[in-house]
Amino acid sequence: MFAVTPPEPAPVCLSFKCSDESFAELTERPKIIPAPYMARAKWVALESSDGVSRAELLEWLRTSYDLVFARLPKRVQGELSSTRSPKKKPSKKITAKKRTPTR
């Protein structure tokens, strides 16, 4: 889990994990608070989406995903990587074989 959003109206609209440095910077911004119950793990919560650009939010969420992914066991990382970008199998060209006439 790298981000959480409530299904119903709540005091926060989105929570996500961030780095130690980002945690200190983000919590100094207006409408961004330490996430309830998760601040000790460096999660922040947006009280509203006002004042946050879409590009900035996407960058934070990508960083959050990367931070959580890096802490997973290698086996799980491999499983997630294979489902995230499946390798395409080379397509086999089907050709008709020439038949030799039989008598």
mmCIF file of N, CA and C in Angstrom:
data_model
loop_
_atom_site.group_PDB
_atom_site.id
_atom_site.type_symbol
_atom_site.label_atom_id
_atom_site.label_comp_id
_atom_site.label_asym_id
_atom_site.label_seq_id
_atom_site.Cartn_x
_atom_site.Cartn_y
_atom_site.Cartn_z
ATOM 1 N N MET A 1 0.857 -1.165 0.000
ATOM 2 C CA MET A 1 0.000 0.000 0.000
ATOM 3 C C MET A 1 0.907 1.233 0.000
ATOM 4 N N PHE A 2 0.699 2.112 -0.956
ATOM 5 C CA PHE A 2 1.530 3.302 -1.042
ATOM 6 C C PHE A 2 0.717 4.590 -0.971
ATOM 7 N N ALA A 3 -0.606 4.476 -1.040
ATOM 8 C CA ALA A 3 -1.492 5.639 -0.935
ATOM 9 C C ALA A 3 -2.864 5.167 -0.459
ATOM 10 N N VAL A 4 -3.556 6.064 0.263
ATOM 11 C CA VAL A 4 -4.880 5.738 0.790
ATOM 12 C C VAL A 4 -5.781 6.942 0.583
ATOM 13 N N THR A 5 -6.990 6.670 0.143
ATOM 14 C CA THR A 5 -7.997 7.725 0.021
ATOM 15 C C THR A 5 -9.305 7.188 0.601
ATOM 16 N N PRO A 6 -10.023 8.006 1.340
ATOM 17 C CA PRO A 6 -11.273 7.513 1.944
ATOM 18 C C PRO A 6 -12.394 7.441 0.911
ATOM 19 N N PRO A 7 -13.292 6.469 1.042
ATOM 20 C CA PRO A 7 -14.408 6.359 0.102
ATOM 21 C C PRO A 7 -15.512 7.393 0.362
ATOM 22 N N GLU A 8 -15.500 7.978 1.547
ATOM 23 C CA GLU A 8 -16.509 8.972 1.910
ATOM 24 C C GLU A 8 -15.812 10.243 2.384
ATOM 25 N N PRO A 9 -16.518 11.357 2.451
ATOM 26 C CA PRO A 9 -15.883 12.597 2.929
ATOM 27 C C PRO A 9 -15.225 12.404 4.296
ATOM 28 N N ALA A 10 -14.018 12.940 4.422
ATOM 29 C CA ALA A 10 -13.245 12.803 5.657
ATOM 30 C C ALA A 10 -12.357 14.037 5.810
ATOM 31 N N PRO A 11 -11.711 14.200 6.961
ATOM 32 C CA PRO A 11 -10.836 15.360 7.154
ATOM 33 C C PRO A 11 -9.640 15.399 6.196
ATOM 34 N N VAL A 12 -9.236 14.241 5.680
ATOM 35 C CA VAL A 12 -8.148 14.207 4.690
ATOM 36 C C VAL A 12 -8.657 13.538 3.424
ATOM 37 N N CYS A 13 -8.117 13.959 2.277
ATOM 38 C CA CYS A 13 -8.597 13.388 1.014
ATOM 39 C C CYS A 13 -7.644 12.348 0.438
ATOM 40 N N LEU A 14 -6.363 12.385 0.876
ATOM 41 C CA LEU A 14 -5.386 11.438 0.353
ATOM 42 C C LEU A 14 -4.194 11.380 1.294
ATOM 43 N N SER A 15 -3.698 10.185 1.556
ATOM 44 C CA SER A 15 -2.486 9.995 2.359
ATOM 45 C C SER A 15 -1.515 9.161 1.548
ATOM 46 N N PHE A 16 -0.219 9.447 1.693
ATOM 47 C CA PHE A 16 0.788 8.681 0.965
ATOM 48 C C PHE A 16 2.124 8.736 1.686
ATOM 49 N N LYS A 17 2.991 7.783 1.379
ATOM 50 C CA LYS A 17 4.317 7.692 1.974
ATOM 51 C C LYS A 17 5.253 8.647 1.247
ATOM 52 N N CYS A 18 6.224 9.194 1.999
ATOM 53 C CA CYS A 18 7.235 10.055 1.384
ATOM 54 C C CYS A 18 8.576 9.826 2.071
ATOM 55 N N SER A 19 9.615 10.381 1.505
ATOM 56 C CA SER A 19 10.945 10.226 2.090
ATOM 57 C C SER A 19 11.060 11.088 3.346
ATOM 58 N N ASP A 20 12.098 10.835 4.129
ATOM 59 C CA ASP A 20 12.315 11.609 5.358
ATOM 60 C C ASP A 20 12.431 13.099 5.057
ATOM 61 N N GLU A 21 13.189 13.438 4.006
ATOM 62 C CA GLU A 21 13.377 14.840 3.647
ATOM 63 C C GLU A 21 12.070 15.480 3.176
ATOM 64 N N SER A 22 11.346 14.766 2.338
ATOM 65 C CA SER A 22 10.074 15.283 1.827
ATOM 66 C C SER A 22 9.047 15.447 2.940
ATOM 67 N N PHE A 23 9.069 14.538 3.913
ATOM 68 C CA PHE A 23 8.124 14.610 5.022
ATOM 69 C C PHE A 23 8.246 15.955 5.735
ATOM 70 N N ALA A 24 9.473 16.353 6.035
ATOM 71 C CA ALA A 24 9.694 17.627 6.727
ATOM 72 C C ALA A 24 9.250 18.805 5.858
ATOM 73 N N GLU A 25 9.565 18.746 4.574
ATOM 74 C CA GLU A 25 9.194 19.838 3.662
ATOM 75 C C GLU A 25 7.679 19.914 3.454
ATOM 76 N N LEU A 26 7.064 18.767 3.205
ATOM 77 C CA LEU A 26 5.631 18.751 2.901
ATOM 78 C C LEU A 26 4.775 19.166 4.086
ATOM 79 N N THR A 27 5.155 18.758 5.280
ATOM 80 C CA THR A 27 4.332 19.091 6.449
ATOM 81 C C THR A 27 4.419 20.571 6.813
ATOM 82 N N GLU A 28 5.337 21.298 6.217
ATOM 83 C CA GLU A 28 5.398 22.748 6.419
ATOM 84 C C GLU A 28 4.478 23.491 5.463
ATOM 85 N N ARG A 29 3.978 22.803 4.460
ATOM 86 C CA ARG A 29 3.083 23.431 3.484
ATOM 87 C C ARG A 29 1.662 23.489 4.024
ATOM 88 N N PRO A 30 0.897 24.493 3.570
ATOM 89 C CA PRO A 30 -0.502 24.562 4.029
ATOM 90 C C PRO A 30 -1.317 23.388 3.473
ATOM 91 N N LYS A 31 -2.260 22.915 4.255
ATOM 92 C CA LYS A 31 -3.186 21.844 3.902
ATOM 93 C C LYS A 31 -2.528 20.483 3.742
ATOM 94 N N ILE A 32 -1.280 20.338 4.216
ATOM 95 C CA ILE A 32 -0.616 19.035 4.247
ATOM 96 C C ILE A 32 -0.174 18.795 5.679
ATOM 97 N N ILE A 33 -0.636 17.691 6.250
ATOM 98 C CA ILE A 33 -0.349 17.381 7.651
ATOM 99 C C ILE A 33 0.293 15.995 7.754
ATOM 100 N N PRO A 34 0.929 15.711 8.888
ATOM 101 C CA PRO A 34 1.366 14.327 9.106
ATOM 102 C C PRO A 34 0.135 13.422 9.122
ATOM 103 N N ALA A 35 0.210 12.317 8.445
ATOM 104 C CA ALA A 35 -0.953 11.425 8.351
ATOM 105 C C ALA A 35 -1.292 10.827 9.710
ATOM 106 N N PRO A 36 -2.556 10.899 10.102
ATOM 107 C CA PRO A 36 -2.959 10.300 11.377
ATOM 108 C C PRO A 36 -2.585 8.816 11.423
ATOM 109 N N TYR A 37 -1.989 8.398 12.514
ATOM 110 C CA TYR A 37 -1.569 7.024 12.782
ATOM 111 C C TYR A 37 -0.398 6.542 11.924
ATOM 112 N N MET A 38 -0.029 7.261 10.885
ATOM 113 C CA MET A 38 1.037 6.787 9.999
ATOM 114 C C MET A 38 2.211 7.763 9.887
ATOM 115 N N ALA A 39 2.177 8.853 10.627
ATOM 116 C CA ALA A 39 3.240 9.858 10.539
ATOM 117 C C ALA A 39 4.591 9.284 10.947
ATOM 118 N N ARG A 40 4.595 8.352 11.888
ATOM 119 C CA ARG A 40 5.868 7.772 12.328
ATOM 120 C C ARG A 40 6.539 6.987 11.201
ATOM 121 N N ALA A 41 5.760 6.558 10.212
ATOM 122 C CA ALA A 41 6.298 5.854 9.047
ATOM 123 C C ALA A 41 6.506 6.804 7.869
ATOM 124 N N LYS A 42 6.468 8.114 8.153
ATOM 125 C CA LYS A 42 6.686 9.170 7.145
ATOM 126 C C LYS A 42 5.595 9.200 6.075
ATOM 127 N N TRP A 43 4.365 9.190 6.518
ATOM 128 C CA TRP A 43 3.219 9.375 5.636
ATOM 129 C C TRP A 43 2.663 10.767 5.880
ATOM 130 N N VAL A 44 2.200 11.410 4.812
ATOM 131 C CA VAL A 44 1.551 12.711 4.928
ATOM 132 C C VAL A 44 0.126 12.597 4.415
ATOM 133 N N ALA A 45 -0.705 13.572 4.787
ATOM 134 C CA ALA A 45 -2.102 13.577 4.368
ATOM 135 C C ALA A 45 -2.457 14.945 3.808
ATOM 136 N N LEU A 46 -3.187 14.948 2.700
ATOM 137 C CA LEU A 46 -3.680 16.188 2.107
ATOM 138 C C LEU A 46 -5.061 16.464 2.688
ATOM 139 N N GLU A 47 -5.219 17.665 3.258
ATOM 140 C CA GLU A 47 -6.532 18.031 3.792
ATOM 141 C C GLU A 47 -7.491 18.399 2.667
ATOM 142 N N SER A 48 -6.951 18.849 1.540
ATOM 143 C CA SER A 48 -7.749 19.095 0.342
ATOM 144 C C SER A 48 -6.808 19.103 -0.851
ATOM 145 N N SER A 49 -7.366 18.953 -2.014
ATOM 146 C CA SER A 49 -6.528 18.916 -3.219
ATOM 147 C C SER A 49 -6.234 20.317 -3.762
ATOM 148 N N ASP A 50 -6.762 21.346 -3.104
ATOM 149 C CA ASP A 50 -6.499 22.722 -3.527
ATOM 150 C C ASP A 50 -5.018 23.051 -3.336
ATOM 151 N N GLY A 51 -4.460 23.734 -4.289
ATOM 152 C CA GLY A 51 -3.078 24.192 -4.157
ATOM 153 C C GLY A 51 -2.032 23.145 -4.499
ATOM 154 N N VAL A 52 -2.462 21.988 -4.956
ATOM 155 C CA VAL A 52 -1.525 20.944 -5.358
ATOM 156 C C VAL A 52 -1.746 20.669 -6.839
ATOM 157 N N SER A 53 -0.706 20.844 -7.620
ATOM 158 C CA SER A 53 -0.867 20.599 -9.050
ATOM 159 C C SER A 53 -0.930 19.099 -9.320
ATOM 160 N N ARG A 54 -1.568 18.763 -10.395
ATOM 161 C CA ARG A 54 -1.700 17.353 -10.782
ATOM 162 C C ARG A 54 -0.323 16.727 -11.008
ATOM 163 N N ALA A 55 0.563 17.449 -11.670
ATOM 164 C CA ALA A 55 1.906 16.931 -11.951
ATOM 165 C C ALA A 55 2.673 16.670 -10.657
ATOM 166 N N GLU A 56 2.556 17.580 -9.709
ATOM 167 C CA GLU A 56 3.232 17.429 -8.433
ATOM 168 C C GLU A 56 2.683 16.212 -7.674
ATOM 169 N N LEU A 57 1.381 16.067 -7.680
ATOM 170 C CA LEU A 57 0.749 14.941 -7.001
ATOM 171 C C LEU A 57 1.174 13.619 -7.639
ATOM 172 N N LEU A 58 1.208 13.569 -8.950
ATOM 173 C CA LEU A 58 1.636 12.351 -9.639
ATOM 174 C C LEU A 58 3.080 12.001 -9.279
ATOM 175 N N GLU A 59 3.922 13.006 -9.169
ATOM 176 C CA GLU A 59 5.320 12.783 -8.787
ATOM 177 C C GLU A 59 5.408 12.222 -7.366
ATOM 178 N N TRP A 60 4.630 12.774 -6.441
ATOM 179 C CA TRP A 60 4.618 12.284 -5.059
ATOM 180 C C TRP A 60 4.137 10.837 -4.990
ATOM 181 N N LEU A 61 3.086 10.544 -5.745
ATOM 182 C CA LEU A 61 2.549 9.188 -5.737
ATOM 183 C C LEU A 61 3.536 8.194 -6.350
ATOM 184 N N ARG A 62 4.235 8.603 -7.388
ATOM 185 C CA ARG A 62 5.246 7.739 -8.007
ATOM 186 C C ARG A 62 6.377 7.463 -7.010
ATOM 187 N N THR A 63 6.807 8.512 -6.310
ATOM 188 C CA THR A 63 7.856 8.354 -5.299
ATOM 189 C C THR A 63 7.372 7.441 -4.180
ATOM 190 N N SER A 64 6.127 7.607 -3.763
ATOM 191 C CA SER A 64 5.552 6.766 -2.719
ATOM 192 C C SER A 64 5.571 5.300 -3.146
ATOM 193 N N TYR A 65 5.139 5.032 -4.350
ATOM 194 C CA TYR A 65 5.148 3.661 -4.879
ATOM 195 C C TYR A 65 6.565 3.091 -4.869
ATOM 196 N N ASP A 66 7.519 3.875 -5.350
ATOM 197 C CA ASP A 66 8.910 3.421 -5.417
ATOM 198 C C ASP A 66 9.478 3.129 -4.026
ATOM 199 N N LEU A 67 9.153 3.963 -3.039
ATOM 200 C CA LEU A 67 9.628 3.744 -1.671
ATOM 201 C C LEU A 67 9.080 2.448 -1.090
ATOM 202 N N VAL A 68 7.804 2.208 -1.283
ATOM 203 C CA VAL A 68 7.174 0.995 -0.755
ATOM 204 C C VAL A 68 7.676 -0.230 -1.523
ATOM 205 N N PHE A 69 7.782 -0.128 -2.833
ATOM 206 C CA PHE A 69 8.249 -1.234 -3.676
ATOM 207 C C PHE A 69 9.659 -1.665 -3.269
ATOM 208 N N ALA A 70 10.532 -0.710 -2.972
ATOM 209 C CA ALA A 70 11.919 -1.006 -2.614
ATOM 210 C C ALA A 70 12.033 -1.805 -1.323
ATOM 211 N N ARG A 71 11.054 -1.715 -0.458
ATOM 212 C CA ARG A 71 11.090 -2.422 0.825
ATOM 213 C C ARG A 71 10.464 -3.825 0.755
ATOM 214 N N LEU A 72 9.896 -4.171 -0.366
ATOM 215 C CA LEU A 72 9.284 -5.487 -0.513
ATOM 216 C C LEU A 72 10.357 -6.551 -0.716
ATOM 217 N N PRO A 73 10.065 -7.800 -0.364
ATOM 218 C CA PRO A 73 11.009 -8.875 -0.650
ATOM 219 C C PRO A 73 11.254 -8.991 -2.160
ATOM 220 N N LYS A 74 12.443 -9.426 -2.528
ATOM 221 C CA LYS A 74 12.816 -9.529 -3.951
ATOM 222 C C LYS A 74 11.839 -10.399 -4.734
ATOM 223 N N ARG A 75 11.364 -11.474 -4.113
ATOM 224 C CA ARG A 75 10.419 -12.358 -4.798
ATOM 225 C C ARG A 75 9.143 -11.604 -5.166
ATOM 226 N N VAL A 76 8.633 -10.816 -4.233
ATOM 227 C CA VAL A 76 7.407 -10.052 -4.475
ATOM 228 C C VAL A 76 7.675 -8.968 -5.518
ATOM 229 N N GLN A 77 8.831 -8.339 -5.440
ATOM 230 C CA GLN A 77 9.190 -7.336 -6.448
ATOM 231 C C GLN A 77 9.173 -7.959 -7.836
ATOM 232 N N GLY A 78 9.729 -9.149 -7.952
ATOM 233 C CA GLY A 78 9.744 -9.836 -9.247
ATOM 234 C C GLY A 78 8.348 -10.149 -9.748
ATOM 235 N N GLU A 79 7.484 -10.606 -8.842
ATOM 236 C CA GLU A 79 6.106 -10.914 -9.225
ATOM 237 C C GLU A 79 5.379 -9.661 -9.693
ATOM 238 N N LEU A 80 5.555 -8.561 -8.967
ATOM 239 C CA LEU A 80 4.885 -7.316 -9.350
ATOM 240 C C LEU A 80 5.435 -6.766 -10.657
ATOM 241 N N SER A 81 6.732 -6.892 -10.850
ATOM 242 C CA SER A 81 7.346 -6.395 -12.082
ATOM 243 C C SER A 81 6.842 -7.167 -13.292
ATOM 244 N N SER A 82 6.663 -8.472 -13.127
ATOM 245 C CA SER A 82 6.211 -9.266 -14.267
ATOM 246 C C SER A 82 4.747 -8.997 -14.606
ATOM 247 N N THR A 83 3.934 -8.648 -13.612
ATOM 248 C CA THR A 83 2.530 -8.348 -13.905
ATOM 249 C C THR A 83 2.361 -6.915 -14.368
ATOM 250 N N ARG A 84 3.294 -6.064 -13.998
ATOM 251 C CA ARG A 84 3.196 -4.653 -14.363
ATOM 252 C C ARG A 84 3.539 -4.421 -15.822
ATOM 253 N N SER A 85 4.574 -5.067 -16.302
ATOM 254 C CA SER A 85 4.957 -4.903 -17.708
ATOM 255 C C SER A 85 5.277 -6.279 -18.272
ATOM 256 N N PRO A 86 4.239 -6.998 -18.651
ATOM 257 C CA PRO A 86 4.469 -8.349 -19.134
ATOM 258 C C PRO A 86 5.301 -8.340 -20.410
ATOM 259 N N LYS A 87 6.196 -9.313 -20.480
ATOM 260 C CA LYS A 87 7.024 -9.432 -21.672
ATOM 261 C C LYS A 87 6.175 -10.016 -22.780
ATOM 262 N N LYS A 88 6.293 -9.420 -23.936
ATOM 263 C CA LYS A 88 5.541 -9.925 -25.074
ATOM 264 C C LYS A 88 6.277 -11.110 -25.661
ATOM 265 N N LYS A 89 5.530 -12.144 -25.948
ATOM 266 C CA LYS A 89 6.123 -13.305 -26.591
ATOM 267 C C LYS A 89 6.266 -13.006 -28.072
ATOM 268 N N PRO A 90 7.371 -13.424 -28.658
ATOM 269 C CA PRO A 90 7.512 -13.188 -30.093
ATOM 270 C C PRO A 90 6.437 -13.945 -30.849
ATOM 271 N N SER A 91 5.852 -13.287 -31.797
ATOM 272 C CA SER A 91 4.798 -13.935 -32.557
ATOM 273 C C SER A 91 5.421 -14.872 -33.584
ATOM 274 N N LYS A 92 4.828 -16.036 -33.707
ATOM 275 C CA LYS A 92 5.317 -17.012 -34.670
ATOM 276 C C LYS A 92 4.540 -16.837 -35.965
ATOM 277 N N LYS A 93 5.295 -16.747 -37.025
ATOM 278 C CA LYS A 93 4.654 -16.606 -38.316
ATOM 279 C C LYS A 93 4.261 -18.000 -38.796
ATOM 280 N N ILE A 94 3.013 -18.153 -39.063
ATOM 281 C CA ILE A 94 2.517 -19.447 -39.507
ATOM 282 C C ILE A 94 2.592 -19.479 -41.017
ATOM 283 N N THR A 95 3.287 -20.499 -41.520
ATOM 284 C CA THR A 95 3.404 -20.646 -42.975
ATOM 285 C C THR A 95 2.860 -22.002 -43.352
ATOM 286 N N ALA A 96 2.275 -22.034 -44.488
ATOM 287 C CA ALA A 96 1.736 -23.297 -44.973
ATOM 288 C C ALA A 96 2.878 -24.103 -45.586
ATOM 289 N N LYS A 97 2.903 -25.375 -45.267
ATOM 290 C CA LYS A 97 3.918 -26.247 -45.829
ATOM 291 C C LYS A 97 3.507 -26.639 -47.233
ATOM 292 N N LYS A 98 4.528 -26.725 -48.083
ATOM 293 C CA LYS A 98 4.235 -27.177 -49.462
ATOM 294 C C LYS A 98 4.009 -28.686 -49.434
ATOM 295 N N ARG A 99 2.979 -29.041 -50.098
ATOM 296 C CA ARG A 99 2.662 -30.480 -50.160
ATOM 297 C C ARG A 99 3.211 -31.054 -51.463
ATOM 298 N N THR A 100 3.676 -32.240 -51.318
ATOM 299 C CA THR A 100 4.115 -32.927 -52.517
ATOM 300 C C THR A 100 2.985 -33.856 -52.932
ATOM 301 N N PRO A 101 2.717 -33.877 -54.198
ATOM 302 C CA PRO A 101 1.604 -34.726 -54.648
ATOM 303 C C PRO A 101 1.918 -36.204 -54.376
ATOM 304 N N THR A 102 0.935 -36.886 -53.883
ATOM 305 C CA THR A 102 1.092 -38.323 -53.655
ATOM 306 C C THR A 102 0.279 -39.094 -54.679
ATOM 307 N N ARG A 103 0.726 -40.265 -55.066
ATOM 308 C CA ARG A 103 0.002 -41.046 -56.068
ATOM 309 C C ARG A 103 -0.539 -42.265 -55.504
#
